[in-house]
Amino acid sequence: MLLAIDCGNTNTVFAIWDGEAFLGTWRTSTEWQRTADQYYVWLSTLMKFQNIDVEITDVIVSSTVPRVVFNLRVFADRYFNTRPIVVGKPDCLLPVDVRVDEGTAVGPDRLVNTVAGFDLFGGDLIMVDFGTATTFDVVASDGAYIGGVIAPGVNLSLEALHNAAAALPHVDITKPQAVVGTNTVACMQSGVFWGYVGLVREICARIKAERARDMRVISTGGLAPLFQQSETLFDHYIDDLTMHGLTVIHRYNKENN
């Protein structure tokens, strides 16, 4: 059994893959201080609660927070007697090329999403991930990662408004009933919601024009379905895109090592 771990800036997701489907998926906040023992107690308790009794033989990790990788390595070694594959490390092989400026470090999550998108849909893709940052990753016709765009995340923008302006409250993002708000909360929600609709539409249009070809737009991340309500911004929404990419990378490494 494979344990796939996706560690983002805000949350870390653990999922068990049996080769055909995910048996269980669990989410926790990302904390670099969390020890290997704490990871195991948390995960084993949840597995027992869901009556999942399997032997984990392999672990793969994608982490945008470098400080957590050490304890995840210890966790895999101590409790599953395996050395994890860590995306972005030299010994982790990728089934796609990475064509960016020399010396540029590409986030592991963006590489994993590229692999997943190409595996599911082929090339000529724009991958939009609504995470702590809103990222746009461009996948060439041959599956190569060729760059992208990074914008502030939706919740990050709302938090910045709240923190920088004393009179503005903290609000949750939702689709407003009207563009013109008649109270402070509605005004903020409209600005962020329709602002990001415009951001996604304009950036994707400019990428397509620059590439001079039609490209499918694939979205992932918790807020993607919300923005899909406005109009057809995306061709496909995939909830577990990153986890799928981790299974593809794991299989590729097993076949080529």
PDB file of C-alpha atoms in Angstrom:
ATOM      1  CA  MET A   1       0.000   0.000   0.000  1.00  0.00           C
ATOM      2  CA  LEU A   2       1.141   3.517  -0.781  1.00  0.00           C
ATOM      3  CA  LEU A   3       0.863   6.414   1.664  1.00  0.00           C
ATOM      4  CA  ALA A   4       0.813   9.682  -0.298  1.00  0.00           C
ATOM      5  CA  ILE A   5       1.485  12.893   1.632  1.00  0.00           C
ATOM      6  CA  ASP A   6       0.882  16.369   0.225  1.00  0.00           C
ATOM      7  CA  CYS A   7       2.200  19.050   2.556  1.00  0.00           C
ATOM      8  CA  GLY A   8       1.055  22.561   1.650  1.00  0.00           C
ATOM      9  CA  ASN A   9       1.613  25.871   3.374  1.00  0.00           C
ATOM     10  CA  THR A  10      -1.698  25.628   5.243  1.00  0.00           C
ATOM     11  CA  ASN A  11      -2.761  21.964   5.316  1.00  0.00           C
ATOM     12  CA  THR A  12      -1.185  18.539   4.946  1.00  0.00           C
ATOM     13  CA  VAL A  13      -3.132  15.702   3.328  1.00  0.00           C
ATOM     14  CA  PHE A  14      -2.466  11.992   3.882  1.00  0.00           C
ATOM     15  CA  ALA A  15      -4.062   9.368   1.621  1.00  0.00           C
ATOM     16  CA  ILE A  16      -3.720   5.596   1.281  1.00  0.00           C
ATOM     17  CA  TRP A  17      -3.693   4.225  -2.277  1.00  0.00           C
ATOM     18  CA  ASP A  18      -4.253   0.523  -2.948  1.00  0.00           C
ATOM     19  CA  GLY A  19      -3.305   0.675  -6.630  1.00  0.00           C
ATOM     20  CA  GLU A  20      -6.813   1.384  -7.871  1.00  0.00           C
ATOM     21  CA  ALA A  21      -8.465   3.760  -5.410  1.00  0.00           C
ATOM     22  CA  PHE A  22      -7.854   5.805  -2.279  1.00  0.00           C
ATOM     23  CA  LEU A  23      -8.980   3.898   0.803  1.00  0.00           C
ATOM     24  CA  GLY A  24      -8.909   6.958   3.035  1.00  0.00           C
ATOM     25  CA  THR A  25      -7.909  10.607   2.969  1.00  0.00           C
ATOM     26  CA  TRP A  26      -7.210  12.790   5.995  1.00  0.00           C
ATOM     27  CA  ARG A  27      -6.229  16.429   6.446  1.00  0.00           C
ATOM     28  CA  THR A  28      -4.344  18.216   9.215  1.00  0.00           C
ATOM     29  CA  SER A  29      -2.812  21.653   9.659  1.00  0.00           C
ATOM     30  CA  THR A  30       0.803  21.999   8.531  1.00  0.00           C
ATOM     31  CA  GLU A  31       3.127  22.424  11.502  1.00  0.00           C
ATOM     32  CA  TRP A  32       6.856  21.952  11.071  1.00  0.00           C
ATOM     33  CA  GLN A  33       7.254  21.207  14.807  1.00  0.00           C
ATOM     34  CA  ARG A  34       5.096  18.060  14.575  1.00  0.00           C
ATOM     35  CA  THR A  35       7.210  14.990  15.294  1.00  0.00           C
ATOM     36  CA  ALA A  36       7.245  11.610  13.582  1.00  0.00           C
ATOM     37  CA  ASP A  37       5.563  10.059  16.631  1.00  0.00           C
ATOM     38  CA  GLN A  38       2.774  12.638  16.557  1.00  0.00           C
ATOM     39  CA  TYR A  39       2.147  11.955  12.869  1.00  0.00           C
ATOM     40  CA  TYR A  40       1.853   8.237  13.567  1.00  0.00           C
ATOM     41  CA  VAL A  41      -0.489   8.570  16.555  1.00  0.00           C
ATOM     42  CA  TRP A  42      -2.754  10.903  14.566  1.00  0.00           C
ATOM     43  CA  LEU A  43      -2.807   8.788  11.403  1.00  0.00           C
ATOM     44  CA  SER A  44      -3.108   5.373  13.066  1.00  0.00           C
ATOM     45  CA  THR A  45      -6.013   6.620  15.196  1.00  0.00           C
ATOM     46  CA  LEU A  46      -7.927   7.838  12.150  1.00  0.00           C
ATOM     47  CA  MET A  47      -7.213   4.635  10.234  1.00  0.00           C
ATOM     48  CA  LYS A  48      -8.502   2.552  13.151  1.00  0.00           C
ATOM     49  CA  PHE A  49     -11.606   4.743  13.422  1.00  0.00           C
ATOM     50  CA  GLN A  50     -12.408   4.007   9.750  1.00  0.00           C
ATOM     51  CA  ASN A  51     -11.536   0.296  10.092  1.00  0.00           C
ATOM     52  CA  ILE A  52      -8.644   0.571   7.644  1.00  0.00           C
ATOM     53  CA  ASP A  53      -6.148  -2.150   8.520  1.00  0.00           C
ATOM     54  CA  VAL A  54      -3.494  -2.321   5.801  1.00  0.00           C
ATOM     55  CA  GLU A  55       0.272  -2.621   5.599  1.00  0.00           C
ATOM     56  CA  ILE A  56       1.907   0.518   4.208  1.00  0.00           C
ATOM     57  CA  THR A  57       4.970  -0.431   2.190  1.00  0.00           C
ATOM     58  CA  ASP A  58       5.709   2.794   0.301  1.00  0.00           C
ATOM     59  CA  VAL A  59       5.559   6.528   1.059  1.00  0.00           C
ATOM     60  CA  ILE A  60       5.755   9.494  -1.296  1.00  0.00           C
ATOM     61  CA  VAL A  61       5.904  13.117  -0.139  1.00  0.00           C
ATOM     62  CA  SER A  62       5.336  16.448  -1.855  1.00  0.00           C
ATOM     63  CA  SER A  63       6.067  19.407   0.409  1.00  0.00           C
ATOM     64  CA  THR A  64       6.132  23.152  -0.144  1.00  0.00           C
ATOM     65  CA  VAL A  65       7.407  23.509   3.430  1.00  0.00           C
ATOM     66  CA  PRO A  66      10.975  22.133   3.521  1.00  0.00           C
ATOM     67  CA  ARG A  67      11.161  22.038   7.322  1.00  0.00           C
ATOM     68  CA  VAL A  68       8.549  19.286   7.625  1.00  0.00           C
ATOM     69  CA  VAL A  69      10.322  16.845   5.313  1.00  0.00           C
ATOM     70  CA  PHE A  70      12.822  15.606   7.920  1.00  0.00           C
ATOM     71  CA  ASN A  71      10.154  14.481  10.379  1.00  0.00           C
ATOM     72  CA  LEU A  72       8.131  12.897   7.569  1.00  0.00           C
ATOM     73  CA  ARG A  73      11.249  10.940   6.545  1.00  0.00           C
ATOM     74  CA  VAL A  74      11.677   9.756  10.143  1.00  0.00           C
ATOM     75  CA  PHE A  75       7.963   8.909  10.280  1.00  0.00           C
ATOM     76  CA  ALA A  76       8.199   6.711   7.158  1.00  0.00           C
ATOM     77  CA  ASP A  77      11.412   5.020   8.281  1.00  0.00           C
ATOM     78  CA  ARG A  78      10.429   4.408  11.900  1.00  0.00           C
ATOM     79  CA  TYR A  79       6.877   3.171  11.430  1.00  0.00           C
ATOM     80  CA  PHE A  80       6.814   1.712   7.910  1.00  0.00           C
ATOM     81  CA  ASN A  81      10.459   0.776   7.430  1.00  0.00           C
ATOM     82  CA  THR A  82      10.673   2.548   4.092  1.00  0.00           C
ATOM     83  CA  ARG A  83      12.553   5.502   2.649  1.00  0.00           C
ATOM     84  CA  PRO A  84      10.024   7.931   1.176  1.00  0.00           C
ATOM     85  CA  ILE A  85      10.202   9.329  -2.331  1.00  0.00           C
ATOM     86  CA  VAL A  86      10.341  13.122  -1.989  1.00  0.00           C
ATOM     87  CA  VAL A  87       9.227  15.082  -5.045  1.00  0.00           C
ATOM     88  CA  GLY A  88      11.795  17.676  -6.041  1.00  0.00           C
ATOM     89  CA  LYS A  89      14.784  15.743  -4.694  1.00  0.00           C
ATOM     90  CA  PRO A  90      17.414  14.534  -7.213  1.00  0.00           C
ATOM     91  CA  ASP A  91      16.553  10.867  -6.703  1.00  0.00           C
ATOM     92  CA  CYS A  92      12.873  11.412  -7.543  1.00  0.00           C
ATOM     93  CA  LEU A  93      12.259  10.836 -11.236  1.00  0.00           C
ATOM     94  CA  LEU A  94       9.518  12.714 -13.064  1.00  0.00           C
ATOM     95  CA  PRO A  95       7.655  11.393 -16.130  1.00  0.00           C
ATOM     96  CA  VAL A  96       7.649  14.919 -17.626  1.00  0.00           C
ATOM     97  CA  ASP A  97      10.342  17.473 -18.456  1.00  0.00           C
ATOM     98  CA  VAL A  98      10.743  20.761 -16.586  1.00  0.00           C
ATOM     99  CA  ARG A  99      11.674  23.574 -18.952  1.00  0.00           C
ATOM    100  CA  VAL A 100      12.262  26.757 -16.950  1.00  0.00           C
ATOM    101  CA  ASP A 101      15.174  29.164 -16.445  1.00  0.00           C
ATOM    102  CA  GLU A 102      18.344  27.484 -15.215  1.00  0.00           C
ATOM    103  CA  GLY A 103      18.591  27.519 -11.445  1.00  0.00           C
ATOM    104  CA  THR A 104      14.854  28.031 -10.934  1.00  0.00           C
ATOM    105  CA  ALA A 105      13.293  25.904  -8.199  1.00  0.00           C
ATOM    106  CA  VAL A 106       9.759  24.854  -9.086  1.00  0.00           C
ATOM    107  CA  GLY A 107       7.398  24.049  -6.223  1.00  0.00           C
ATOM    108  CA  PRO A 108       6.851  20.292  -5.836  1.00  0.00           C
ATOM    109  CA  ASP A 109       3.081  20.774  -5.790  1.00  0.00           C
ATOM    110  CA  ARG A 110       3.214  22.441  -9.203  1.00  0.00           C
ATOM    111  CA  LEU A 111       5.247  19.572 -10.647  1.00  0.00           C
ATOM    112  CA  VAL A 112       2.843  17.008  -9.183  1.00  0.00           C
ATOM    113  CA  ASN A 113      -0.175  18.834 -10.616  1.00  0.00           C
ATOM    114  CA  THR A 114       1.526  18.939 -14.021  1.00  0.00           C
ATOM    115  CA  VAL A 115       2.108  15.185 -13.929  1.00  0.00           C
ATOM    116  CA  ALA A 116      -1.488  14.549 -12.863  1.00  0.00           C
ATOM    117  CA  GLY A 117      -2.963  16.834 -15.510  1.00  0.00           C
ATOM    118  CA  PHE A 118      -0.929  15.301 -18.325  1.00  0.00           C
ATOM    119  CA  ASP A 119      -1.791  11.784 -17.184  1.00  0.00           C
ATOM    120  CA  LEU A 120      -5.515  12.557 -17.111  1.00  0.00           C
ATOM    121  CA  PHE A 121      -5.959  14.959 -20.029  1.00  0.00           C
ATOM    122  CA  GLY A 122      -2.812  15.038 -22.163  1.00  0.00           C
ATOM    123  CA  GLY A 123      -0.937  18.243 -23.001  1.00  0.00           C
ATOM    124  CA  ASP A 124      -1.749  21.902 -23.675  1.00  0.00           C
ATOM    125  CA  LEU A 125      -3.204  22.566 -20.242  1.00  0.00           C
ATOM    126  CA  ILE A 126      -3.495  25.420 -17.784  1.00  0.00           C
ATOM    127  CA  MET A 127      -3.632  24.067 -14.236  1.00  0.00           C
ATOM    128  CA  VAL A 128      -5.257  26.484 -11.768  1.00  0.00           C
ATOM    129  CA  ASP A 129      -4.742  25.621  -8.096  1.00  0.00           C
ATOM    130  CA  PHE A 130      -6.644  27.609  -5.439  1.00  0.00           C
ATOM    131  CA  GLY A 131      -4.360  27.194  -2.441  1.00  0.00           C
ATOM    132  CA  THR A 132      -2.550  29.595  -0.125  1.00  0.00           C
ATOM    133  CA  ALA A 133      -1.442  31.120  -3.418  1.00  0.00           C
ATOM    134  CA  THR A 134      -3.468  30.915  -6.614  1.00  0.00           C
ATOM    135  CA  THR A 135      -1.141  29.305  -9.148  1.00  0.00           C
ATOM    136  CA  PHE A 136      -1.422  28.845 -12.889  1.00  0.00           C
ATOM    137  CA  ASP A 137       0.827  26.127 -14.326  1.00  0.00           C
ATOM    138  CA  VAL A 138       1.290  25.687 -18.055  1.00  0.00           C
ATOM    139  CA  VAL A 139       1.695  22.197 -19.498  1.00  0.00           C
ATOM    140  CA  ALA A 140       3.105  21.882 -23.022  1.00  0.00           C
ATOM    141  CA  SER A 141       1.769  19.486 -25.634  1.00  0.00           C
ATOM    142  CA  ASP A 142       4.387  16.882 -24.636  1.00  0.00           C
ATOM    143  CA  GLY A 143       3.551  17.174 -20.937  1.00  0.00           C
ATOM    144  CA  ALA A 144       6.491  19.381 -19.960  1.00  0.00           C
ATOM    145  CA  TYR A 145       6.123  22.007 -17.273  1.00  0.00           C
ATOM    146  CA  ILE A 146       7.045  25.290 -18.967  1.00  0.00           C
ATOM    147  CA  GLY A 147       6.242  27.917 -16.336  1.00  0.00           C
ATOM    148  CA  GLY A 148       3.246  29.699 -14.961  1.00  0.00           C
ATOM    149  CA  VAL A 149       1.830  32.489 -12.849  1.00  0.00           C
ATOM    150  CA  ILE A 150       1.602  32.994  -9.073  1.00  0.00           C
ATOM    151  CA  ALA A 151      -1.049  35.287  -7.570  1.00  0.00           C
ATOM    152  CA  PRO A 152      -2.092  35.821  -3.936  1.00  0.00           C
ATOM    153  CA  GLY A 153      -4.547  33.250  -2.674  1.00  0.00           C
ATOM    154  CA  VAL A 154      -8.185  34.162  -2.153  1.00  0.00           C
ATOM    155  CA  ASN A 155      -8.167  33.756   1.629  1.00  0.00           C
ATOM    156  CA  LEU A 156      -4.784  35.479   1.807  1.00  0.00           C
ATOM    157  CA  SER A 157      -6.281  38.512   0.061  1.00  0.00           C
ATOM    158  CA  LEU A 158      -9.230  38.590   2.451  1.00  0.00           C
ATOM    159  CA  GLU A 159      -6.906  38.281   5.426  1.00  0.00           C
ATOM    160  CA  ALA A 160      -4.749  41.130   4.122  1.00  0.00           C
ATOM    161  CA  LEU A 161      -7.810  43.376   3.791  1.00  0.00           C
ATOM    162  CA  HIS A 162      -8.859  42.594   7.344  1.00  0.00           C
ATOM    163  CA  ASN A 163      -5.375  43.072   8.818  1.00  0.00           C
ATOM    164  CA  ALA A 164      -4.458  46.241   6.928  1.00  0.00           C
ATOM    165  CA  ALA A 165      -7.728  48.120   7.331  1.00  0.00           C
ATOM    166  CA  ALA A 166      -8.994  48.426  10.899  1.00  0.00           C
ATOM    167  CA  ALA A 167     -12.599  49.062   9.853  1.00  0.00           C
ATOM    168  CA  LEU A 168     -12.874  46.008   7.593  1.00  0.00           C
ATOM    169  CA  PRO A 169     -14.067  42.757   9.215  1.00  0.00           C
ATOM    170  CA  HIS A 170     -12.938  39.226   8.558  1.00  0.00           C
ATOM    171  CA  VAL A 171     -15.336  37.620   6.043  1.00  0.00           C
ATOM    172  CA  ASP A 172     -15.689  34.272   4.319  1.00  0.00           C
ATOM    173  CA  ILE A 173     -15.583  34.126   0.551  1.00  0.00           C
ATOM    174  CA  THR A 174     -18.880  33.345  -1.145  1.00  0.00           C
ATOM    175  CA  LYS A 175     -20.642  34.270  -4.367  1.00  0.00           C
ATOM    176  CA  PRO A 176     -22.452  37.566  -3.711  1.00  0.00           C
ATOM    177  CA  GLN A 177     -26.072  38.050  -4.730  1.00  0.00           C
ATOM    178  CA  ALA A 178     -25.175  41.252  -6.581  1.00  0.00           C
ATOM    179  CA  VAL A 179     -22.019  42.916  -7.825  1.00  0.00           C
ATOM    180  CA  VAL A 180     -22.808  46.154  -6.002  1.00  0.00           C
ATOM    181  CA  GLY A 181     -22.727  45.500  -2.270  1.00  0.00           C
ATOM    182  CA  THR A 182     -24.986  47.430   0.095  1.00  0.00           C
ATOM    183  CA  ASN A 183     -22.965  46.687   3.242  1.00  0.00           C
ATOM    184  CA  THR A 184     -19.280  46.262   4.082  1.00  0.00           C
ATOM    185  CA  VAL A 185     -19.261  42.463   4.049  1.00  0.00           C
ATOM    186  CA  ALA A 186     -21.095  42.281   0.707  1.00  0.00           C
ATOM    187  CA  CYS A 187     -18.732  44.863  -0.783  1.00  0.00           C
ATOM    188  CA  MET A 188     -15.669  42.865   0.286  1.00  0.00           C
ATOM    189  CA  GLN A 189     -17.118  39.577  -0.926  1.00  0.00           C
ATOM    190  CA  SER A 190     -18.008  41.079  -4.288  1.00  0.00           C
ATOM    191  CA  GLY A 191     -14.590  42.617  -4.744  1.00  0.00           C
ATOM    192  CA  VAL A 192     -12.754  39.401  -3.976  1.00  0.00           C
ATOM    193  CA  PHE A 193     -15.131  37.011  -5.763  1.00  0.00           C
ATOM    194  CA  TRP A 194     -15.551  38.952  -9.010  1.00  0.00           C
ATOM    195  CA  GLY A 195     -11.977  40.155  -8.836  1.00  0.00           C
ATOM    196  CA  TYR A 196     -10.730  36.563  -8.889  1.00  0.00           C
ATOM    197  CA  VAL A 197     -13.173  35.582 -11.624  1.00  0.00           C
ATOM    198  CA  GLY A 198     -11.665  38.364 -13.712  1.00  0.00           C
ATOM    199  CA  LEU A 199      -8.128  37.391 -12.715  1.00  0.00           C
ATOM    200  CA  VAL A 200      -8.615  33.760 -13.747  1.00  0.00           C
ATOM    201  CA  ARG A 201     -10.331  34.635 -17.018  1.00  0.00           C
ATOM    202  CA  GLU A 202      -7.774  37.263 -18.045  1.00  0.00           C
ATOM    203  CA  ILE A 203      -4.658  35.278 -17.141  1.00  0.00           C
ATOM    204  CA  CYS A 204      -5.932  32.156 -18.912  1.00  0.00           C
ATOM    205  CA  ALA A 205      -6.865  34.193 -21.997  1.00  0.00           C
ATOM    206  CA  ARG A 206      -3.415  35.785 -22.108  1.00  0.00           C
ATOM    207  CA  ILE A 207      -1.670  32.426 -21.693  1.00  0.00           C
ATOM    208  CA  LYS A 208      -3.687  30.989 -24.582  1.00  0.00           C
ATOM    209  CA  ALA A 209      -2.908  34.031 -26.749  1.00  0.00           C
ATOM    210  CA  GLU A 210       0.788  33.870 -25.924  1.00  0.00           C
ATOM    211  CA  ARG A 211       0.885  30.151 -26.691  1.00  0.00           C
ATOM    212  CA  ALA A 212      -1.232  30.717 -29.828  1.00  0.00           C
ATOM    213  CA  ARG A 213      -3.307  27.604 -29.292  1.00  0.00           C
ATOM    214  CA  ASP A 214      -6.415  26.382 -27.562  1.00  0.00           C
ATOM    215  CA  MET A 215      -5.751  25.013 -24.089  1.00  0.00           C
ATOM    216  CA  ARG A 216      -7.933  23.250 -21.568  1.00  0.00           C
ATOM    217  CA  VAL A 217      -8.178  24.815 -18.120  1.00  0.00           C
ATOM    218  CA  ILE A 218      -8.112  22.390 -15.184  1.00  0.00           C
ATOM    219  CA  SER A 219      -8.846  23.559 -11.642  1.00  0.00           C
ATOM    220  CA  THR A 220      -8.186  22.111  -8.231  1.00  0.00           C
ATOM    221  CA  GLY A 221      -8.239  23.334  -4.654  1.00  0.00           C
ATOM    222  CA  GLY A 222     -11.066  23.893  -2.212  1.00  0.00           C
ATOM    223  CA  LEU A 223     -12.414  27.133  -3.695  1.00  0.00           C
ATOM    224  CA  ALA A 224     -12.449  26.041  -7.338  1.00  0.00           C
ATOM    225  CA  PRO A 225     -16.091  24.814  -7.291  1.00  0.00           C
ATOM    226  CA  LEU A 226     -17.190  28.161  -5.862  1.00  0.00           C
ATOM    227  CA  PHE A 227     -15.687  30.082  -8.770  1.00  0.00           C
ATOM    228  CA  GLN A 228     -17.097  27.617 -11.264  1.00  0.00           C
ATOM    229  CA  GLN A 229     -20.568  28.813 -10.203  1.00  0.00           C
ATOM    230  CA  SER A 230     -20.067  32.187 -11.875  1.00  0.00           C
ATOM    231  CA  GLU A 231     -19.678  30.903 -15.420  1.00  0.00           C
ATOM    232  CA  THR A 232     -17.586  28.313 -17.194  1.00  0.00           C
ATOM    233  CA  LEU A 233     -14.074  29.271 -16.137  1.00  0.00           C
ATOM    234  CA  PHE A 234     -12.731  25.711 -16.170  1.00  0.00           C
ATOM    235  CA  ASP A 235     -13.062  22.731 -18.468  1.00  0.00           C
ATOM    236  CA  HIS A 236     -12.590  20.283 -15.587  1.00  0.00           C
ATOM    237  CA  TYR A 237     -12.414  20.362 -11.799  1.00  0.00           C
ATOM    238  CA  ILE A 238     -10.417  17.589 -10.075  1.00  0.00           C
ATOM    239  CA  ASP A 239     -10.609  17.482  -6.287  1.00  0.00           C
ATOM    240  CA  ASP A 240      -7.750  15.021  -5.676  1.00  0.00           C
ATOM    241  CA  LEU A 241      -5.483  16.180  -8.508  1.00  0.00           C
ATOM    242  CA  THR A 242      -2.302  16.378  -6.416  1.00  0.00           C
ATOM    243  CA  MET A 243      -2.888  12.977  -4.851  1.00  0.00           C
ATOM    244  CA  HIS A 244      -3.396  11.447  -8.286  1.00  0.00           C
ATOM    245  CA  GLY A 245      -0.129  12.995  -9.430  1.00  0.00           C
ATOM    246  CA  LEU A 246       1.702  11.480  -6.468  1.00  0.00           C
ATOM    247  CA  THR A 247       0.483   7.997  -7.394  1.00  0.00           C
ATOM    248  CA  VAL A 248       1.664   8.501 -10.994  1.00  0.00           C
ATOM    249  CA  ILE A 249       5.110   9.685  -9.867  1.00  0.00           C
ATOM    250  CA  HIS A 250       5.404   6.783  -7.427  1.00  0.00           C
ATOM    251  CA  ARG A 251       4.552   4.262 -10.142  1.00  0.00           C
ATOM    252  CA  TYR A 252       7.038   5.873 -12.538  1.00  0.00           C
ATOM    253  CA  ASN A 253       9.830   5.659  -9.980  1.00  0.00           C
ATOM    254  CA  LYS A 254       9.051   2.038  -9.190  1.00  0.00           C
ATOM    255  CA  GLU A 255       9.166   1.147 -12.879  1.00  0.00           C
ATOM    256  CA  ASN A 256      12.383   3.034 -13.588  1.00  0.00           C
ATOM    257  CA  ASN A 257      14.534   2.372 -10.495  1.00  0.00           C
TER     258      ASN A 257
END
